[in-house]
Backbone as JSON Lines, residues from 0, in Angstrom:
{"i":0,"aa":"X","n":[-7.07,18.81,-6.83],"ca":[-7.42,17.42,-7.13],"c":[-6.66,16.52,-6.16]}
{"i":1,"aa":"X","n":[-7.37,15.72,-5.62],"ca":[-6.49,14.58,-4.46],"c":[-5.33,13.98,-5.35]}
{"i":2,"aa":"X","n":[-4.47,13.84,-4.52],"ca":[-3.62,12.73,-4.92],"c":[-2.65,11.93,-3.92]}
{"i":3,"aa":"X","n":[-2.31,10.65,-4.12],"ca":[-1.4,10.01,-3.47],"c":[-0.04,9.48,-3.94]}
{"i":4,"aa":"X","n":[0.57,9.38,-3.08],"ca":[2.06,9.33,-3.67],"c":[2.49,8.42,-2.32]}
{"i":5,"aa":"X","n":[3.19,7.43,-3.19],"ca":[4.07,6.39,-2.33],"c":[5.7,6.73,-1.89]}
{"i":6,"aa":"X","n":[5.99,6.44,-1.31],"ca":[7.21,6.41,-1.09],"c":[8.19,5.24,-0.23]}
{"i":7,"aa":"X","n":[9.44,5.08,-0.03],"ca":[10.33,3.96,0.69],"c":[10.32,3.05,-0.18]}
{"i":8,"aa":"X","n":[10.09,2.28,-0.89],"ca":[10.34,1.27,-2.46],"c":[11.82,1.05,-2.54]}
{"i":9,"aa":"X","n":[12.44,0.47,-2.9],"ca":[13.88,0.44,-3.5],"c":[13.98,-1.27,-3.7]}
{"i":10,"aa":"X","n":[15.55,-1.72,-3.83],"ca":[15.58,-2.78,-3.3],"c":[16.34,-3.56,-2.03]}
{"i":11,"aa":"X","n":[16.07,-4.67,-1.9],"ca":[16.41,-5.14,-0.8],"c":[16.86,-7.02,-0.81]}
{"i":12,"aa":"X","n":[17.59,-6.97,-0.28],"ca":[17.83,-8.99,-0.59],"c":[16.71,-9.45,0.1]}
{"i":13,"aa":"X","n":[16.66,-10.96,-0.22],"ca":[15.55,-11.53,0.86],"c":[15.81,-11.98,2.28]}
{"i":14,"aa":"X","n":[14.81,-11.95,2.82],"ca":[15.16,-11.6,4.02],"c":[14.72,-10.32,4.73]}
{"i":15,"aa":"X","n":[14.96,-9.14,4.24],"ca":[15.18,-7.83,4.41],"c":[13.92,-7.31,4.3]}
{"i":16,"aa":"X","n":[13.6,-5.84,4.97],"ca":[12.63,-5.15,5.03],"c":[12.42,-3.98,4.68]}
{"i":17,"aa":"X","n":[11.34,-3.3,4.11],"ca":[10.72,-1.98,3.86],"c":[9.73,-1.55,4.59]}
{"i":18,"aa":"X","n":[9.82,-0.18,4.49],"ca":[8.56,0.54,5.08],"c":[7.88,1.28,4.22]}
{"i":19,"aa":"X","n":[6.68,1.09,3.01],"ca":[5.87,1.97,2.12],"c":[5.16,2.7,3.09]}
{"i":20,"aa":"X","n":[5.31,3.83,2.17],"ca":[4.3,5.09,2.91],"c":[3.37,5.96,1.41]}
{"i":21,"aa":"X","n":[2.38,6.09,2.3],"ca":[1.03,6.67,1.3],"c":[0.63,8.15,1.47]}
{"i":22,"aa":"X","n":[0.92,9.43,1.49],"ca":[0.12,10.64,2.24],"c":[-0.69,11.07,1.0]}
{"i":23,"aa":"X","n":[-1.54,11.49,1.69],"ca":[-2.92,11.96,0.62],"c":[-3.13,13.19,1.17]}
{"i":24,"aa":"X","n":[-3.25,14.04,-0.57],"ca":[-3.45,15.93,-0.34],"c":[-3.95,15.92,-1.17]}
{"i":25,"aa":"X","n":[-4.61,17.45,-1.32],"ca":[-5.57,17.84,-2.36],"c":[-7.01,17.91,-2.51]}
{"i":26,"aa":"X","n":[-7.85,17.31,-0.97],"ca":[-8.95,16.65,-0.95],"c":[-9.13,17.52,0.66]}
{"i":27,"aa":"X","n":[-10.54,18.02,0.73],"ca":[-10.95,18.65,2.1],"c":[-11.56,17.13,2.37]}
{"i":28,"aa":"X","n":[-11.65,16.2,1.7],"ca":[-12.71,14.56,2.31],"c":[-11.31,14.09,2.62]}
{"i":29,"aa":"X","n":[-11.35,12.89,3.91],"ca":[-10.08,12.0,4.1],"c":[-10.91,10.62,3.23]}
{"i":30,"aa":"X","n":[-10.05,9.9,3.31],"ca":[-10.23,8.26,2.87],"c":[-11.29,7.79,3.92]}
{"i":31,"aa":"X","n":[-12.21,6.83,3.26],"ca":[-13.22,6.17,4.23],"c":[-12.2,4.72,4.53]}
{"i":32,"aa":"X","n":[-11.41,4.16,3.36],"ca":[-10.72,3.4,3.59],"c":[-9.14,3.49,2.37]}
{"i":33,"aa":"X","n":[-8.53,2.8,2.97],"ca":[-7.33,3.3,2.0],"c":[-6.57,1.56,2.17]}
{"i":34,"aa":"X","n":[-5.03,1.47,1.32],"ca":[-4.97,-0.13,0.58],"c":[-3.91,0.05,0.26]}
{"i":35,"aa":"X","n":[-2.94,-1.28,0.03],"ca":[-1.94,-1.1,-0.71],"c":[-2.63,-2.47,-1.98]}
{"i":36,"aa":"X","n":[-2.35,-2.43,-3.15],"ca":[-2.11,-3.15,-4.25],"c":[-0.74,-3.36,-4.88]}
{"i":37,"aa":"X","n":[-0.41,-5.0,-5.28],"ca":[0.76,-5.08,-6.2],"c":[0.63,-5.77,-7.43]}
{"i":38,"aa":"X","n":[2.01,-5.73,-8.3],"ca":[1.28,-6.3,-9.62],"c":[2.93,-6.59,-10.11]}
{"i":39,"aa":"X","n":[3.45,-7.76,-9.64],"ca":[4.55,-8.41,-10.52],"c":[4.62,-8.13,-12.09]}
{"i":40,"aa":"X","n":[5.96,-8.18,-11.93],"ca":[6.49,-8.58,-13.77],"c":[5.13,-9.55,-14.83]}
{"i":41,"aa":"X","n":[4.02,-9.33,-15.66],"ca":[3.34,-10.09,-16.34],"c":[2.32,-10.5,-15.74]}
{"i":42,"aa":"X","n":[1.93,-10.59,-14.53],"ca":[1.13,-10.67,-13.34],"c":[-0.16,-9.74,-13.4]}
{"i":43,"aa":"X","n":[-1.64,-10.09,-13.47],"ca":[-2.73,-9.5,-12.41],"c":[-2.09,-8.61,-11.6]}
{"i":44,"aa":"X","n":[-2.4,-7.27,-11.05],"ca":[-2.6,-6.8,-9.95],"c":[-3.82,-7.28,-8.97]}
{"i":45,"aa":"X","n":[-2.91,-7.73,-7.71],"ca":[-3.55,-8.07,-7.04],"c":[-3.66,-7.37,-5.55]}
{"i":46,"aa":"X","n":[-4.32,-7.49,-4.73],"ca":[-4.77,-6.97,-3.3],"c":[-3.68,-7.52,-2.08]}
{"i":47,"aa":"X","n":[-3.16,-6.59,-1.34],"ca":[-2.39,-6.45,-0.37],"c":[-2.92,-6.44,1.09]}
{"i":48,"aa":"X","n":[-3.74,-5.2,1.0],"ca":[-4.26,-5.45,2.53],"c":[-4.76,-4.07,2.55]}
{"i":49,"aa":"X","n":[-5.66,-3.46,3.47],"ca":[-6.65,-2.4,3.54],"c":[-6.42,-2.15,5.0]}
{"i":50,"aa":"X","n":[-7.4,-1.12,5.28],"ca":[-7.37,-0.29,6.54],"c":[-8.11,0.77,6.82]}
{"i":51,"aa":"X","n":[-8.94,0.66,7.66],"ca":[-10.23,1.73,8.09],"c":[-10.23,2.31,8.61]}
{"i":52,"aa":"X","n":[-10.97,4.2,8.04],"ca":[-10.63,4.79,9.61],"c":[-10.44,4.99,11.14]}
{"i":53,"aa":"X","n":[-11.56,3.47,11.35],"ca":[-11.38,2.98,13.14],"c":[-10.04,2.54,12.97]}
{"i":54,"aa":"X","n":[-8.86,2.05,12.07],"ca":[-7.88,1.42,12.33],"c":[-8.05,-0.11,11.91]}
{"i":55,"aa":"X","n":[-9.35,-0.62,11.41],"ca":[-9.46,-2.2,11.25],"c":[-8.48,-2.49,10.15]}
{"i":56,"aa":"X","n":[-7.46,-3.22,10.38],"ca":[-6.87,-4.15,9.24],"c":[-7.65,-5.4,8.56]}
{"i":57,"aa":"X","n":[-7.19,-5.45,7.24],"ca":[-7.79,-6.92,6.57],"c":[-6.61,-6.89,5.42]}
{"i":58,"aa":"X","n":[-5.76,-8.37,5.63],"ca":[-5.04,-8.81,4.59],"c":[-5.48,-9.38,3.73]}
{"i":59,"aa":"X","n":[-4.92,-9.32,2.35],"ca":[-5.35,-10.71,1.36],"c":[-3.94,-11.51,1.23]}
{"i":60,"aa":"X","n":[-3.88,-12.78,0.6],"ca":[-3.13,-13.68,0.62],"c":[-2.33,-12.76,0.33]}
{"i":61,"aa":"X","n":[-1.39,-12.11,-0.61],"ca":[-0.16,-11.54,-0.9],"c":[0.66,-10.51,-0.08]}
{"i":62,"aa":"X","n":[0.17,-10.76,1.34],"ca":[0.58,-10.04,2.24],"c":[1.23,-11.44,2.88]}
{"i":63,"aa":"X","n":[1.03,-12.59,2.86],"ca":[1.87,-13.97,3.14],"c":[1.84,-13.97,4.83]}
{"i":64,"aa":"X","n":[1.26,-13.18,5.6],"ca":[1.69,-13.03,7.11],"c":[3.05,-12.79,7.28]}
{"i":65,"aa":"X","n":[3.35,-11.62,6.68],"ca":[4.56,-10.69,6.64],"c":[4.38,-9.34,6.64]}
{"i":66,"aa":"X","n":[3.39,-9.28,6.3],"ca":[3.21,-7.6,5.85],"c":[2.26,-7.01,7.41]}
{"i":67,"aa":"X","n":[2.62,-5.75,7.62],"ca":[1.59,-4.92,8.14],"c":[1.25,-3.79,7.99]}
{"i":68,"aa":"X","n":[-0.26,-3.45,8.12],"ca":[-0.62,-2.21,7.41],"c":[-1.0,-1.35,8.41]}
{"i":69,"aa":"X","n":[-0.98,-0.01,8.49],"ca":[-0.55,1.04,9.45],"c":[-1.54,2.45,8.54]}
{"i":70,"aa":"X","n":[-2.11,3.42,9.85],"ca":[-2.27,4.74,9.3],"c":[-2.04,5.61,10.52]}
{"i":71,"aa":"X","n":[-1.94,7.37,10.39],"ca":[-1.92,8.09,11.3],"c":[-3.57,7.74,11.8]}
{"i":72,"aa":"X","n":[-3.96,9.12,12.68],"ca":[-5.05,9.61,13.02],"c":[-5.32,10.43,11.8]}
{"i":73,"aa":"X","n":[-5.28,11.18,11.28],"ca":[-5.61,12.13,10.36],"c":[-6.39,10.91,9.23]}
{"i":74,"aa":"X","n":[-6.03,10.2,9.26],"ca":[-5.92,9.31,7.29],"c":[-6.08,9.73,6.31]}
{"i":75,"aa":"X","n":[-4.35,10.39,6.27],"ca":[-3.85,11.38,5.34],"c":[-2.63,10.52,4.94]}
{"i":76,"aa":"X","n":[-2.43,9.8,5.99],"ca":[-0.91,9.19,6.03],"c":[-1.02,7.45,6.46]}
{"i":77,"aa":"X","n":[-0.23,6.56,5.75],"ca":[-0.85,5.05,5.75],"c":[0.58,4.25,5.38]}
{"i":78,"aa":"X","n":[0.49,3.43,5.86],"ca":[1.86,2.91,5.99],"c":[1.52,1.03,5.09]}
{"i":79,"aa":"X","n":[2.95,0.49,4.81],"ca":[3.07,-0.93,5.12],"c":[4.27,-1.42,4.97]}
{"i":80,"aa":"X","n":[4.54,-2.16,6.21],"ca":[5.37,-2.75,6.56],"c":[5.84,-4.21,6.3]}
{"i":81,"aa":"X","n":[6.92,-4.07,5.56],"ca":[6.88,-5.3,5.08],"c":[8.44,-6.09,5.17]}
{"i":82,"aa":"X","n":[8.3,-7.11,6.12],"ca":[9.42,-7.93,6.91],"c":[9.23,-9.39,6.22]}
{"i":83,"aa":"X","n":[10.51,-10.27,6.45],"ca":[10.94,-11.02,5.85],"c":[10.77,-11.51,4.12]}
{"i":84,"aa":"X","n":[11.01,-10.37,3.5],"ca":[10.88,-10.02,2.02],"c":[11.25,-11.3,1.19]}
{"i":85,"aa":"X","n":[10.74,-11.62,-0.09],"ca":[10.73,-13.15,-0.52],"c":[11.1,-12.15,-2.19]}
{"i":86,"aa":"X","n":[11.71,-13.06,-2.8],"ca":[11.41,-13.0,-4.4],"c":[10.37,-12.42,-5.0]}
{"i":87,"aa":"X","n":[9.44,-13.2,-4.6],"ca":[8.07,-13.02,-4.64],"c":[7.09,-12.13,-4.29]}
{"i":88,"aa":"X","n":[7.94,-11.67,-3.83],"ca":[7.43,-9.93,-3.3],"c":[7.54,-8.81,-4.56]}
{"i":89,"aa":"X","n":[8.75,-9.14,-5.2],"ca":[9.14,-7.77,-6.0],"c":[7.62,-7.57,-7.13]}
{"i":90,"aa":"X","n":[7.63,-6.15,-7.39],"ca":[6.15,-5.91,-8.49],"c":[6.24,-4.43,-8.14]}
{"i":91,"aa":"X","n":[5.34,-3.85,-8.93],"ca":[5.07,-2.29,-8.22],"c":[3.92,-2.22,-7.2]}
{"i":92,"aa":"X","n":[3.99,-1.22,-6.51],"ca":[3.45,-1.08,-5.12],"c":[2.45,-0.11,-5.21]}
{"i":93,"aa":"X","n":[1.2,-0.26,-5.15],"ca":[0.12,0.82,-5.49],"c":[-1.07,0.97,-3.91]}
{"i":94,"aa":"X","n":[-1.27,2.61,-3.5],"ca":[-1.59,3.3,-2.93],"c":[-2.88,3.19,-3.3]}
{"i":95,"aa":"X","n":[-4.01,2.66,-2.76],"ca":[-4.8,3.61,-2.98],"c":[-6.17,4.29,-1.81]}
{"i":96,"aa":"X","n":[-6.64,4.89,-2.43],"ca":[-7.64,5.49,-0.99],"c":[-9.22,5.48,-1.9]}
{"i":97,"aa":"X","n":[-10.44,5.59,-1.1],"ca":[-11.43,5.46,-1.67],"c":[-12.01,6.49,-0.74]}
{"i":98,"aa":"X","n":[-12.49,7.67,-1.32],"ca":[-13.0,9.36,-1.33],"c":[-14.09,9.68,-1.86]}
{"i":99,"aa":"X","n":[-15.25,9.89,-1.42],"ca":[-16.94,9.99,-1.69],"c":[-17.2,9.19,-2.65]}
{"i":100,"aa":"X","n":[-17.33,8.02,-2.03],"ca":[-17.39,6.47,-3.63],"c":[-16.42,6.7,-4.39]}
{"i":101,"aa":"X","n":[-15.3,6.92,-4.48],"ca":[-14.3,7.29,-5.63],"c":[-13.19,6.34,-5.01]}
{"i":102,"aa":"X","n":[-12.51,5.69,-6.16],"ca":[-11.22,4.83,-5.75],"c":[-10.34,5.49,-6.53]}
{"i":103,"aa":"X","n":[-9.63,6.26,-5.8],"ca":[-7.94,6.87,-6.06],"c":[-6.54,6.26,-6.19]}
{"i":104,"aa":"X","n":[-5.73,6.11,-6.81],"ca":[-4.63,4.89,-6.56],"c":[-3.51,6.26,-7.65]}
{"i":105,"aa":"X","n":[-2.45,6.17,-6.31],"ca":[-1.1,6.72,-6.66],"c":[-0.54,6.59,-8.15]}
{"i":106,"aa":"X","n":[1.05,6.12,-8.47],"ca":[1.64,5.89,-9.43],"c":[2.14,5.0,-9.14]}
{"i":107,"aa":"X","n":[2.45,4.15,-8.02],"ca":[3.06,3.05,-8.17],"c":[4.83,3.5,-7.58]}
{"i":108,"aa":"X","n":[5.21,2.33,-6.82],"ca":[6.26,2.21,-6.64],"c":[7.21,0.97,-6.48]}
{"i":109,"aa":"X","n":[8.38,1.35,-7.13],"ca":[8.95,-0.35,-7.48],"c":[9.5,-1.26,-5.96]}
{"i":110,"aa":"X","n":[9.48,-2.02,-6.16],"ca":[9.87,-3.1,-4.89],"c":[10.32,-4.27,-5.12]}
{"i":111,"aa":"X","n":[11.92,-4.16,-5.06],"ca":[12.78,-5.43,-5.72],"c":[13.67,-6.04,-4.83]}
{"i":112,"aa":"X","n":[13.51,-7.16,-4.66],"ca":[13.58,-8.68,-3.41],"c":[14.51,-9.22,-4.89]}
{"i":113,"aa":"X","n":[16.18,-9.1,-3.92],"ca":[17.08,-9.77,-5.41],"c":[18.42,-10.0,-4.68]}
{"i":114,"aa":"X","n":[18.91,-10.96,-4.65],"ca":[20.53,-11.53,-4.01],"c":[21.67,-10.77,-4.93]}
């Protein structure tokens, strides 16, 4: 059965930066496209930013023009990069990939922006 798993999460003051990472196993199909999602304390989960197997990026607002999103060649492996970290950042951090019409999404990983 596919699955994805995040990793790099912790915390960090503001200011400061992370690198999330996504690898996907379990599946002879790769991702047609793959994503990060977040979802604050009481908060909607909302949309981060995506990425296509040509490599096309597309942010949504909660990426603030801070974030960047990254994959290998394989798209097995998917990155995001995320520089000058705000308060407003912290929430859990969700993976996901979309596999013969199917939307897959990790477990989530925490991400805490705190002085």
């Amino acid at each position: 059965q596919v699955q994805l798993v995040e990793s790099g999460g912790g915390l960090v003051q503001p200011g400061g930066s992370l690198r999330l990472s996504c690898i996907v196993s379990g599946s002879i199909y790769t991702p047609v496209t793959m994503g990060w999602y977040r979802q604050a304390p009481g908060q909607e989960r909302e949309w981060v930013a995506s990425i296509y197997s040509n490599g096309t990026p597309k942010y949504g607002d909660a990426a603030g023009g801070r974030f960047t999103i990254s994959k290998d060649v394989t798209m097995k492996r998917m990155y995001l990069q995320m520089n000058n970290l705000k308060p407003e950042d912290t929430g859990v951090y969700y993976c996901t990939g979309t596999i013969r019409g199917h939307s897959v999404w990790g477990q989530g990983i925490q991400v805490t922006v705190s002085s």
